[in-house]
Tab-separated table of C-alpha atoms and ligand atoms in Angstrom:
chain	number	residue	atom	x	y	z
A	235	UNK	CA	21.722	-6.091	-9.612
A	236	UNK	CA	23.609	-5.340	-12.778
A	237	UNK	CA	21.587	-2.873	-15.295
A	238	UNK	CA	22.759	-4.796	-17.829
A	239	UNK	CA	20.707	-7.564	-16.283
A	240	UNK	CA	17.939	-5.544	-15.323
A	241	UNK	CA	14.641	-6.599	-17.257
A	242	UNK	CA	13.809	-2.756	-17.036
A	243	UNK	CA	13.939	-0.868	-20.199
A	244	UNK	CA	13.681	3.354	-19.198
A	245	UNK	CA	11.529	5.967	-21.787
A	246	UNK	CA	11.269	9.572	-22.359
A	247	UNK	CA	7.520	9.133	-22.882
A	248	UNK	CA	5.115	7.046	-21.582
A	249	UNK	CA	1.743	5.763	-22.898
A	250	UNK	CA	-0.269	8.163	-24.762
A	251	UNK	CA	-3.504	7.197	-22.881
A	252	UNK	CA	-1.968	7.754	-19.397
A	253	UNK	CA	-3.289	11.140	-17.663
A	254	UNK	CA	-2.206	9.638	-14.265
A	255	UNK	CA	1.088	10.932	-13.163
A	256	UNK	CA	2.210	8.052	-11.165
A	257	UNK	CA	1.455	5.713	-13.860
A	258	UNK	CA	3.233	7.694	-16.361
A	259	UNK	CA	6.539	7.826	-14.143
A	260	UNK	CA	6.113	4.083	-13.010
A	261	UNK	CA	5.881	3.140	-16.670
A	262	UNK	CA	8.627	5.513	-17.767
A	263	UNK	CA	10.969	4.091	-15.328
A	264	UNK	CA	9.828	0.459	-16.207
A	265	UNK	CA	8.410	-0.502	-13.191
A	266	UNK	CA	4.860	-1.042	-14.312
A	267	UNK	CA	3.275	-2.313	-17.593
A	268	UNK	CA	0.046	-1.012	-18.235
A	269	UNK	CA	-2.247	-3.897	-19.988
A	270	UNK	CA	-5.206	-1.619	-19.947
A	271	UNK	CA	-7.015	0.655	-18.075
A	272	UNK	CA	-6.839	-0.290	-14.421
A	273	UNK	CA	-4.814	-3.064	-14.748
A	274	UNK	CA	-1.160	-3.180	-14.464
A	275	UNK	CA	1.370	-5.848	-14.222
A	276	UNK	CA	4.685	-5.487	-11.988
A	277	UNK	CA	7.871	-5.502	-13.403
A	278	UNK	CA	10.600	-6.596	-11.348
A	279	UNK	CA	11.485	-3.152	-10.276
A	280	UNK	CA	7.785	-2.407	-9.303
A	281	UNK	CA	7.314	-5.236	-7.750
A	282	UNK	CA	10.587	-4.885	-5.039
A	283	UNK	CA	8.594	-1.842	-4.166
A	284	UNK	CA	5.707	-3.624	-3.947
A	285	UNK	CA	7.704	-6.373	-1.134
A	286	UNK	CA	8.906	-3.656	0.628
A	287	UNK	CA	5.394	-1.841	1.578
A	288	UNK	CA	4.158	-5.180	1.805
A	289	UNK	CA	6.755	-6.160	4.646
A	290	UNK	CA	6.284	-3.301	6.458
A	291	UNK	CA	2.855	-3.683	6.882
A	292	UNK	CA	3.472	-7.307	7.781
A	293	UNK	CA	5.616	-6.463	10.379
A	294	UNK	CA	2.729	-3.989	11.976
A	295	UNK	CA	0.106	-6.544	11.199
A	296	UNK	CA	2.382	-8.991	13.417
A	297	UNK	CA	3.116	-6.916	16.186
A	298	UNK	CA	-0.755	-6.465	16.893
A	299	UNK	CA	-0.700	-10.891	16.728
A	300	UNK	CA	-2.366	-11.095	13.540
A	301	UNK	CA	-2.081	-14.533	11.825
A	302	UNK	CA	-1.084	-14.200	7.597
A	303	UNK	CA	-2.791	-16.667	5.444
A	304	UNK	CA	-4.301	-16.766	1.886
A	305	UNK	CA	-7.586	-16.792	0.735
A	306	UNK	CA	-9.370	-17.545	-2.512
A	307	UNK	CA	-9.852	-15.539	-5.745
A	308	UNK	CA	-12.862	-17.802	-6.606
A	309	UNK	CA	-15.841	-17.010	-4.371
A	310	UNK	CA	-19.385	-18.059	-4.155
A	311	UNK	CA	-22.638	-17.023	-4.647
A	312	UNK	CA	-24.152	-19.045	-1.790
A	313	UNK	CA	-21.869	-17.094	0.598
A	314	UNK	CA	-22.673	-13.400	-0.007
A	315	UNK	CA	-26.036	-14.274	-0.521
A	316	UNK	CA	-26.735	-14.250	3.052
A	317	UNK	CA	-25.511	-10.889	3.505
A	318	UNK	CA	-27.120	-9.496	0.160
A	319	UNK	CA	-24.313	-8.445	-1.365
A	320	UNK	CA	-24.292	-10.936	-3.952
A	321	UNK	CA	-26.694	-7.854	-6.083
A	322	UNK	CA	-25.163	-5.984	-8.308
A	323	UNK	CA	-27.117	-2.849	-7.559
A	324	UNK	CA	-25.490	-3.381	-3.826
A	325	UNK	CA	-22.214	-3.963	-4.862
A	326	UNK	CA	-21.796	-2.186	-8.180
A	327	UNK	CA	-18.142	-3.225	-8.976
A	328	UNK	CA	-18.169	-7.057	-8.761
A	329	UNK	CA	-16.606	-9.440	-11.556
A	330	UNK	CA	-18.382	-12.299	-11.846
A	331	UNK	CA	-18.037	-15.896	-13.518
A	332	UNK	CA	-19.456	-19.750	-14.407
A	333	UNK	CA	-17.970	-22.705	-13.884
A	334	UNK	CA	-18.602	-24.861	-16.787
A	335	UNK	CA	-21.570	-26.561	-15.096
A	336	UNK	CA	-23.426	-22.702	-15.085
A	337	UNK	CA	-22.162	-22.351	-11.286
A	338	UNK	CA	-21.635	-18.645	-10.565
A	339	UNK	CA	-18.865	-17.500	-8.864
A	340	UNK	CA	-17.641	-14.160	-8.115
A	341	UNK	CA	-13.721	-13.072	-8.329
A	342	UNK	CA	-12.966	-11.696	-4.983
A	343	UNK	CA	-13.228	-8.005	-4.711
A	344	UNK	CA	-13.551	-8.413	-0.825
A	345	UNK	CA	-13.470	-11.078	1.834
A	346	UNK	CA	-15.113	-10.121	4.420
A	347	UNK	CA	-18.283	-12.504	3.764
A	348	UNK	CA	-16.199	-15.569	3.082
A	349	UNK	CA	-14.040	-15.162	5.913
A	350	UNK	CA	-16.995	-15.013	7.915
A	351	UNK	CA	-18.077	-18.320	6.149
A	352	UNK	CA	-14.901	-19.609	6.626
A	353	UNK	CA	-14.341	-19.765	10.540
A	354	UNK	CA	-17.770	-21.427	10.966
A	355	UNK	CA	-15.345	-23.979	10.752
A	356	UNK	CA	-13.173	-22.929	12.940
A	357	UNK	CA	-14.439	-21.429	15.867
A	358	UNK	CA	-16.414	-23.136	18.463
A	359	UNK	CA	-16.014	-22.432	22.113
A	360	UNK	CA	-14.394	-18.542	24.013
A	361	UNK	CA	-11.118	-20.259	23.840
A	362	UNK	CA	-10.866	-20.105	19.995
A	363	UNK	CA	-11.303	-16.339	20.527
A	364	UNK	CA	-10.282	-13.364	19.940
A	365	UNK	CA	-8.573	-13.615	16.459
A	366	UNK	CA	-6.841	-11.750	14.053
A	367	UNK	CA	-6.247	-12.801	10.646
A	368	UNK	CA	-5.242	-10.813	7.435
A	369	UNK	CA	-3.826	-11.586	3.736
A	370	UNK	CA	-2.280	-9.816	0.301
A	371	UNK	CA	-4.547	-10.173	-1.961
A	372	UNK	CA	-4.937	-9.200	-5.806
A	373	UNK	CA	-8.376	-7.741	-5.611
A	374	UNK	CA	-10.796	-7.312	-8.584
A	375	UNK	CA	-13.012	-4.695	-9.055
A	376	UNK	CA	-14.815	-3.520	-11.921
A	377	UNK	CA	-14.514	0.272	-10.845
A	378	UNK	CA	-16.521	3.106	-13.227
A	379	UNK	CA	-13.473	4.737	-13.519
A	380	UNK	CA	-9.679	3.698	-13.686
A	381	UNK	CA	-8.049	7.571	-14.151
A	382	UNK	CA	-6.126	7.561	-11.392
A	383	UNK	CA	-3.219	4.969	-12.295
A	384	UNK	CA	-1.956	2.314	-10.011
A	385	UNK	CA	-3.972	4.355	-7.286
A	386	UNK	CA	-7.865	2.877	-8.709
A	387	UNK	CA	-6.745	-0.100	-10.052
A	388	UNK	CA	-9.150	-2.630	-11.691
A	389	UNK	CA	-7.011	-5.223	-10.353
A	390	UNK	CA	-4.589	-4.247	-7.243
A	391	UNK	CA	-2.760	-5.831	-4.106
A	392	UNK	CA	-4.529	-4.905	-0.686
A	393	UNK	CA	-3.733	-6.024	2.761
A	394	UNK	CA	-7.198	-7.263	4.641
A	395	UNK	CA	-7.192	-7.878	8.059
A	396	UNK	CA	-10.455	-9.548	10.328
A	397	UNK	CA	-10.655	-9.650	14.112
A	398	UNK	CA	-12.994	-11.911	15.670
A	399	UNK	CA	-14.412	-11.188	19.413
A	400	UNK	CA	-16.451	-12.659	22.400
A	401	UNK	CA	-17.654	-8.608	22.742
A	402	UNK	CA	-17.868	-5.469	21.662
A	403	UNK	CA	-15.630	-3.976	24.234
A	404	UNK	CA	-12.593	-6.692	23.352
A	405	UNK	CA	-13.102	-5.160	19.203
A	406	UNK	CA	-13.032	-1.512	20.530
A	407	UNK	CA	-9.729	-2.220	22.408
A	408	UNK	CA	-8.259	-4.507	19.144
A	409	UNK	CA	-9.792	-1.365	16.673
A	410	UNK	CA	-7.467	1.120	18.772
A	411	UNK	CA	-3.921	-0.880	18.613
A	412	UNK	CA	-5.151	-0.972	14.739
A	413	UNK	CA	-5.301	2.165	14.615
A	414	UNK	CA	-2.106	2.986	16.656
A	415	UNK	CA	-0.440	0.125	14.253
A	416	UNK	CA	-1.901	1.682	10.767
A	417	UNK	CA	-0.096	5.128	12.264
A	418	UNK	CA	2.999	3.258	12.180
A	419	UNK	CA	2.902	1.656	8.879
A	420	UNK	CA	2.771	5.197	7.696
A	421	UNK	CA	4.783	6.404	9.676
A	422	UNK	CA	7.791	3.968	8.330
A	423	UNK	CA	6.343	4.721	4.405
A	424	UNK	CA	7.156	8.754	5.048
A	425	UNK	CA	3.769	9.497	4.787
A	426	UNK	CA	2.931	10.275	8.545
A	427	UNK	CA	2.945	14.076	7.938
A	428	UNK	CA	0.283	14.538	5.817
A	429	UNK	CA	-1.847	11.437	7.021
A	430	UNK	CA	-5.234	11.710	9.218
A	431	UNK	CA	-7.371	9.691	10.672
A	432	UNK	CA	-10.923	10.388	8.945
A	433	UNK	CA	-14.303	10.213	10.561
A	434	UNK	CA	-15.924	8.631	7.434
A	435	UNK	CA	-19.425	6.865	6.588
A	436	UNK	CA	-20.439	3.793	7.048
A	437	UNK	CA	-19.711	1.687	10.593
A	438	UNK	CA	-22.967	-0.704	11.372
A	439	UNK	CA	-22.588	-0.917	14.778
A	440	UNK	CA	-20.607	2.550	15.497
A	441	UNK	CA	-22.224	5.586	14.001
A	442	UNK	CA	-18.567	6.133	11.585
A	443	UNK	CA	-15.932	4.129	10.107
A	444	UNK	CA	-12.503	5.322	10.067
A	445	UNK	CA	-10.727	6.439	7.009
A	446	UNK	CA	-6.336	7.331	6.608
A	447	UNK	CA	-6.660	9.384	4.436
A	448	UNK	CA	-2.959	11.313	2.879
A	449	UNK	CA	-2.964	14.574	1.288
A	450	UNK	CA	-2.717	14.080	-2.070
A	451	UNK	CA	-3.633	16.299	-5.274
A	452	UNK	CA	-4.227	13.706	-7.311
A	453	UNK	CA	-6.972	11.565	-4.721
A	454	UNK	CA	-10.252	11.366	-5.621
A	455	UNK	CA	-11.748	12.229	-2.137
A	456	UNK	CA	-12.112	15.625	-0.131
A	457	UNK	CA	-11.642	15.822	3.510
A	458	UNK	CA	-12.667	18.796	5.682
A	459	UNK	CA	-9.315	19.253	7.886
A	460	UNK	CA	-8.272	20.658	11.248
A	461	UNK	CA	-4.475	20.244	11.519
A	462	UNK	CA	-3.776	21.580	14.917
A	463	UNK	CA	-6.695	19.796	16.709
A	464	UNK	CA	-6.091	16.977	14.436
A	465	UNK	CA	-9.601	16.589	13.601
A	466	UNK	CA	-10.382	15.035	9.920
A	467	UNK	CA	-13.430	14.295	8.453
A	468	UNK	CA	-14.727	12.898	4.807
A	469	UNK	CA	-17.052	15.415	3.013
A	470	UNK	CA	-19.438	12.651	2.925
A	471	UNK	CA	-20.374	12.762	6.360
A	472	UNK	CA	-19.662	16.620	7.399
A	473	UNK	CA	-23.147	17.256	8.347
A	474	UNK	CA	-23.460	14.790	11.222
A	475	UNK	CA	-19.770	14.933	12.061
A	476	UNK	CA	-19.782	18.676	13.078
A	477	UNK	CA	-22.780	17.940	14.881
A	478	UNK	CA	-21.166	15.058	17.090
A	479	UNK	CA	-18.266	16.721	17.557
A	480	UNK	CA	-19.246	19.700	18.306
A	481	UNK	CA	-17.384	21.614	15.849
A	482	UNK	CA	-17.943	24.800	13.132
A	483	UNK	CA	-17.231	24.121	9.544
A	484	UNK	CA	-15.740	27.498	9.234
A	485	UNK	CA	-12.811	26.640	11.130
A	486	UNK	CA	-12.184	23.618	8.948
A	487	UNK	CA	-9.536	23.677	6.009
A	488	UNK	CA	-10.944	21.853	2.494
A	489	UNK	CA	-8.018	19.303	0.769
A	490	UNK	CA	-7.643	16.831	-1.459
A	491	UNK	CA	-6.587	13.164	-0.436
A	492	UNK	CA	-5.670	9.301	-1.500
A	493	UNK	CA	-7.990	7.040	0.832
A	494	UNK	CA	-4.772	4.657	1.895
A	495	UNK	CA	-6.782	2.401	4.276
A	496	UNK	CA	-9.926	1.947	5.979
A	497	UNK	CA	-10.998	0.332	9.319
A	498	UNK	CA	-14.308	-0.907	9.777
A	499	UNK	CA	-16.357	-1.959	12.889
A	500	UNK	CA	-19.120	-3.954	12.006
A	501	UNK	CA	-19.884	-4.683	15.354
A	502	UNK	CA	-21.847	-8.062	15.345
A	503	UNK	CA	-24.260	-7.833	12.211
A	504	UNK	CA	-22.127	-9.668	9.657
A	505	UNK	CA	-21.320	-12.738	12.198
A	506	UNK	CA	-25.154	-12.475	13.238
A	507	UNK	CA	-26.582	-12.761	9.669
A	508	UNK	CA	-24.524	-15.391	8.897
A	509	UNK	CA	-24.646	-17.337	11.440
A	510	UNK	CA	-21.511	-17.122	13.419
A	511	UNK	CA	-21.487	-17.423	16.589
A	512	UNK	CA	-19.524	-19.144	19.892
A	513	UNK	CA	-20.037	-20.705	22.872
A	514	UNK	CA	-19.299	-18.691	25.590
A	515	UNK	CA	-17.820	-19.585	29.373
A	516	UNK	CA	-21.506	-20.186	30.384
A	517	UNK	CA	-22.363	-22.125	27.680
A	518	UNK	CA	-24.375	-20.162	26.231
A	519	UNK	CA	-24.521	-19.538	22.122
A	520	UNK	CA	-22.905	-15.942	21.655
A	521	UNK	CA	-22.692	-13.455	18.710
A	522	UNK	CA	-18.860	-12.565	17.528
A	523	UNK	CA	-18.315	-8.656	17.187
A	524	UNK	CA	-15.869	-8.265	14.011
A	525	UNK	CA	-13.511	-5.821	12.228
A	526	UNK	CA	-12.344	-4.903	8.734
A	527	UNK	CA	-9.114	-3.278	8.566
A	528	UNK	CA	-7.767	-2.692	4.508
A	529	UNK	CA	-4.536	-1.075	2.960
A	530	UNK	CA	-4.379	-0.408	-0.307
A	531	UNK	CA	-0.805	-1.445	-0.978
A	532	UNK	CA	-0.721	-0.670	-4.256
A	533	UNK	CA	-2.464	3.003	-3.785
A	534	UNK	CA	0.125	3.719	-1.459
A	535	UNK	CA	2.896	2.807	-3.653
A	536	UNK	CA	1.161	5.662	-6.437
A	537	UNK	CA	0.583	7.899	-3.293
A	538	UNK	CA	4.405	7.885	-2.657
A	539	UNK	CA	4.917	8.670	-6.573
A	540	UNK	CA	2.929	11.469	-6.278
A	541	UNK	CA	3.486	13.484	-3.665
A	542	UNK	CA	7.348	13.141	-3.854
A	543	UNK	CA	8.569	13.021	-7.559
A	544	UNK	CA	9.801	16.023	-8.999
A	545	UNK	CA	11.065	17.195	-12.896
A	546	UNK	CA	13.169	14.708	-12.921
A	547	UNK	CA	11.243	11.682	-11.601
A	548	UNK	CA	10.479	9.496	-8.784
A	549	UNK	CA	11.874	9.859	-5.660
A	550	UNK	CA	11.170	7.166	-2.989
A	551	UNK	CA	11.487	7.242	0.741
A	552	UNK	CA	14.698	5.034	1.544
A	553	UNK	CA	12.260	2.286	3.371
A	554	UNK	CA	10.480	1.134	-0.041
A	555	UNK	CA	13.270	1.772	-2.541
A	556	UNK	CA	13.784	-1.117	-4.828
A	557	UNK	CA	17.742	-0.289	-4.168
A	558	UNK	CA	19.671	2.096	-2.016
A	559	UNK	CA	22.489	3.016	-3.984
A	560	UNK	CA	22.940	3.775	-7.867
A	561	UNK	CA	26.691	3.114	-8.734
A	562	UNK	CA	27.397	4.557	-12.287
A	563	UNK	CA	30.584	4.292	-13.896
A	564	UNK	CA	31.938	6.912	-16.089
A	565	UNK	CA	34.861	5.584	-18.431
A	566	UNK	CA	37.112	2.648	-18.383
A	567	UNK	CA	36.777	1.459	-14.262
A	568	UNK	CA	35.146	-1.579	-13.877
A	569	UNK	CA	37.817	-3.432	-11.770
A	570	UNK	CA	37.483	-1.053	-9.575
A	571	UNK	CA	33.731	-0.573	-9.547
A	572	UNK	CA	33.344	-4.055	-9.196
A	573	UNK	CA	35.239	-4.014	-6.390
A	574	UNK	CA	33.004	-1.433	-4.966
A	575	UNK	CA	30.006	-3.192	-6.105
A	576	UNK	CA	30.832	-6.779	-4.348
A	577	UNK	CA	31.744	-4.612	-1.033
A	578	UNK	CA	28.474	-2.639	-0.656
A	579	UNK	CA	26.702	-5.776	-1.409
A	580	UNK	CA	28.716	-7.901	1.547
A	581	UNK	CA	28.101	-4.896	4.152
A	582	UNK	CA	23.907	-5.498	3.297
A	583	UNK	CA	23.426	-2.394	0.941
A	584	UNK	CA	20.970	-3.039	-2.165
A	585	UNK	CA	23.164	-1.464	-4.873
A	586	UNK	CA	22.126	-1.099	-8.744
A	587	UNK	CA	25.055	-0.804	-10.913
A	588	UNK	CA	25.050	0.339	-13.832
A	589	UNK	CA	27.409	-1.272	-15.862
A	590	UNK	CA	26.347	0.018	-19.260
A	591	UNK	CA	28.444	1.223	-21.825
A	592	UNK	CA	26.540	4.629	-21.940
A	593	UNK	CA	26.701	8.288	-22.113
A	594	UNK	CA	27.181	9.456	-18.478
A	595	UNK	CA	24.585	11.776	-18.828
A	596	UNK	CA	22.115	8.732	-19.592
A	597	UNK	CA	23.145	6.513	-16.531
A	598	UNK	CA	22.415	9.849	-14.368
A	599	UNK	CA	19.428	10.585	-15.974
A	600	UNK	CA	17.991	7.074	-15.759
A	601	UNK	CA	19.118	7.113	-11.541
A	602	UNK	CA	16.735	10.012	-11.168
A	603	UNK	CA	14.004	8.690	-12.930
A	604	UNK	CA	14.155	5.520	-11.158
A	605	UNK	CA	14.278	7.451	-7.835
A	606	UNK	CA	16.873	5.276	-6.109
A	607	UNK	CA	18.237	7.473	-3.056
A	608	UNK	CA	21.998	8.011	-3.376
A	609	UNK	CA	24.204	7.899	-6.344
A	610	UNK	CA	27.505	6.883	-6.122
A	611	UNK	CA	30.086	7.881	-9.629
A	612	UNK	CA	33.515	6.035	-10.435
A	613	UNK	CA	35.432	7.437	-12.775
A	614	UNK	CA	39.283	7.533	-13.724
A	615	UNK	CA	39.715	10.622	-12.643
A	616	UNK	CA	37.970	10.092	-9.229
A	617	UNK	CA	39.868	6.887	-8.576
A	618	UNK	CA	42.946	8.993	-9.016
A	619	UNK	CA	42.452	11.104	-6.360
A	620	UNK	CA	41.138	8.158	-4.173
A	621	UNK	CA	37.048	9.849	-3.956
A	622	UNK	CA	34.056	8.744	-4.735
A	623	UNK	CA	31.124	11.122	-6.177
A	624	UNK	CA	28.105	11.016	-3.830
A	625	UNK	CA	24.614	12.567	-4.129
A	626	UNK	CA	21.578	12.255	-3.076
A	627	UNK	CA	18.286	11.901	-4.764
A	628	UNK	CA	17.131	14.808	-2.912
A	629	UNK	CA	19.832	16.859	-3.652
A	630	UNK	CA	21.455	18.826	-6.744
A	631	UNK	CA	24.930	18.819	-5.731
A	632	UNK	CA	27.242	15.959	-5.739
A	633	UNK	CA	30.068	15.658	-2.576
A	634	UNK	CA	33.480	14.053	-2.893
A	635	UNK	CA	33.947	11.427	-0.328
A	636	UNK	CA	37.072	9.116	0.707
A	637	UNK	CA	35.837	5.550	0.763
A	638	UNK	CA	35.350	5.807	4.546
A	639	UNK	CA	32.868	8.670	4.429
A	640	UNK	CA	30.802	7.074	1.835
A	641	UNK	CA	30.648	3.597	3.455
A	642	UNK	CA	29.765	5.627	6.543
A	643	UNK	CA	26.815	7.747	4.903
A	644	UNK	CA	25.367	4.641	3.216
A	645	UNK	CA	25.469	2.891	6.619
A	646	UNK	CA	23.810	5.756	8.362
A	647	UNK	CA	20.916	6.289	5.654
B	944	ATP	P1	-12.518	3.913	-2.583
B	944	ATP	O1	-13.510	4.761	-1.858
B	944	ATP	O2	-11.249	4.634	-2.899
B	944	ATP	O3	-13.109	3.174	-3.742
B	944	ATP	P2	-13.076	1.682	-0.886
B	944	ATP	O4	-13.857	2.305	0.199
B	944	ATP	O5	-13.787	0.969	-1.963
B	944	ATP	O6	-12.088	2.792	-1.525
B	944	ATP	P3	-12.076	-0.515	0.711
B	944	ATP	O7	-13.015	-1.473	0.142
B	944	ATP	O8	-12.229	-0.088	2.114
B	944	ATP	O9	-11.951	0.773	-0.247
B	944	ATP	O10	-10.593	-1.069	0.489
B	944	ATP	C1	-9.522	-0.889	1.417
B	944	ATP	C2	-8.395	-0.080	0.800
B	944	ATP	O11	-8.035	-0.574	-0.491
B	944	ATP	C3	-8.772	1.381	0.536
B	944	ATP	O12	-8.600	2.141	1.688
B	944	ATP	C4	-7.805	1.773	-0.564
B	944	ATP	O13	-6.564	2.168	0.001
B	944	ATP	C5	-7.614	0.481	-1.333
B	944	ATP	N1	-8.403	0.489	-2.576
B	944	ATP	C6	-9.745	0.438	-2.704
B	944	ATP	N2	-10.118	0.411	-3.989
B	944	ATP	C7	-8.963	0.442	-4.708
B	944	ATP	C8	-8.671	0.427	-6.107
B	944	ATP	N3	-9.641	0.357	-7.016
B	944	ATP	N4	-7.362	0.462	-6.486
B	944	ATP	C9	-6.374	0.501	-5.569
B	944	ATP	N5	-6.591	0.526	-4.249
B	944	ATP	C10	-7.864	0.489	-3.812
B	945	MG	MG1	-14.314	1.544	-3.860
């Protein structure tokens, strides 16, 4: 991609109204628009970013033989009804709207109820189980607060996943390779360091949920943390989780974190209340234990802006930046850089060039605000002495490199 093409206009300043710091980088660097509080629309820089975290979890979500589909936006009444979560004093953060007959419908905030509804339709006999489905979803929530930028949106991308099972033993075994799978996803998004498993509230049928939860300053929850014993657990339930396991609070460090997913067994009550159920190898009618496994991909993405920008701006992990390479000219080379340009492309690097006809100093500003990894510089004098500039994102100084080297480092990265 050319910058000249690039529907991506840079700023020194971002909204006045923004306190969030990855909102106020993502919209300096153009790769969000803020429409209001909560709500953000992707630009086509943001939303690369966005495809990248997005495949990666795909790929995870596949390995573990989880189907992708789409569900609705629209939802109805009828459905969470039979759960009770149609109340708005149970579920305080639901949109809802009327069809022009005076039919309510609620905007989708979760699925868990109408995917439940759904495979009523679907399921019949043992040999229709287990199953694992999940979707990317724009999810809408009226949340109290939107503070946090793209990491509390009103209106964000998650990935849901559902497993289906003829028992309760079958979900335990399908709720471990999730949770071996989520450790991967986070693994490949650079965030593996400073990510735990959680003991947090809230399982029906086992006494906790779990929680990843990623140190972050700028999350809204607290975690009590034991990193050598690898032991995490949500302030919310500290009292009965030092009990069960056994441990002291004392020896348990007190941080801030970003709640980037959330896995949920539910055992059988959801299938039971609404009326789910299979026919089992004896024929007999059978209640379906079920999962809820979420990502928030967009929190992630503000995660990642927050824990690794620095004075200078963003700086992504290689797997979800929108482009590898930054090529900036300085001076009269474009034949040349071009050249360059056309040759990264054919050997599979993502390369934005900027072709501009600005000050140097701008082009190198704008590559670390925009956080791409390396930077690559073509100038007269460089071509002269056959070298290309290189730096990383990472780094302050710049290395000369024959063509060779660089094609080598880029292919290595
Ligand atoms: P929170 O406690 O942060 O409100 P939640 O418990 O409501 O999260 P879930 O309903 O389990 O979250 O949603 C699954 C995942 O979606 C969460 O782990 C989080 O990463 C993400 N998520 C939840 N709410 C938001 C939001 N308002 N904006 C962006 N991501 C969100
Ligand atoms: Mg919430």
């Amino acid at each position: 991609m050319r910058v000249s093409k690039l529907f991506t206009r840079t700023s020194k300043t971002a909204p006045a109204d923004e306190v969030a710091k990855n909102a106020q980088l993502l919209i300096r660097a153009g790769y969000v628009h803020k429409e209001m509080a909560g709500v953000y629309a992707y630009l086509p820089l943001g939303l690369r970013v966005v495809e990248k975290i997005k495949q990666i979890v795909r790929e995870e979500m596949d390995a573990i033989d989880s189907n992708e589909l789409i569900m609705t936006g629209l939802q109805r009444k009828d459905v969470w009804e039979k759960t009770g979560r149609w109340s708005d004093e149970v579920v305080d953060i639901w949109f809802k709207t009327k069809l022009q007959d005076e039919t309510e419908l609620g905007l989708g905030w979760s699925h868990e109820e109408p995917i439940v509804e759904m495979l009523k339709a679907h399921i019949r006999s043992y040999k229709d189980l287990p199953v694992s489905l999940y979707q990317f979803q724009t999810k809408l929530r009226n949340e109290l607060r939107a503070k946090s930028g793209i990491m509390r949106g009103r209106e964000f991308v998650m990935k849901d996943m559902y497993s289906f099972h003829g028992s309760a033993e079958e979900l335990e075994a399908y709720y471990q390779r999730t949770i071996d799978a989520y450790k991967r996803v986070y693994e490949r998004l650079g965030l593996s360091d400073d990510t735990y498993v959680t003991f947090a509230s809230g399982g029906s049928f086992t006494q906790f949920s779990h929680e990843f939860q990623t140190i972050c300053d700028a999350g809204e929850d607290v975690i009590y943390l034991h990193r050598e014993k690898n032991i995490a657990i949500n302030e919310e339930v500290i009292d009965d989780a030092v009990k069960e396991l056994g441990i002291s609070r004392d020896e348990l460090e007190k941080v801030k974190t970003a709640e980037v997913g959330n896995i949920f067994n539910f055992g059988s009550q959801k299938t039971d209340e609404m009326g789910l159920k299979f026919t089992s190898q004896d024929g007999q009618q059978s209640s379906i234990y079920m999962g809820s496994y979420g990502i928030g991909i967009t929190r992630v993405m503000g995660v990642l802006v927050e824990k690794f920008a620095d004075e200078s701006g963003i700086v992504w992990p290689e797997a979800v930046a929108p482009y590898q390479v930054y090529l900036a000219t300085i001076g009269d080379v474009a034949e040349q850089a071009d050249a360059l340009y056309d040759e990264l492309r054919n050997k599979g690097i993502e390369v934005l060039y900027d072709d501009r006809d600005t000050r140097p100093g701008e082009k190198f500003a704008d590559a670390d605000l925009l956080g791409i990894p390396h930077r690559v510089v073509l100038s007269p004098k460089l071509i002269e002495q056959g070298s290309f500039e290189y730096k990383m994102r990472t780094e302050t100084e710049s290395n000369s490199l024959t063509k060779d080297e660089l094609f080598a480092t880029l292919s290595a990265a």
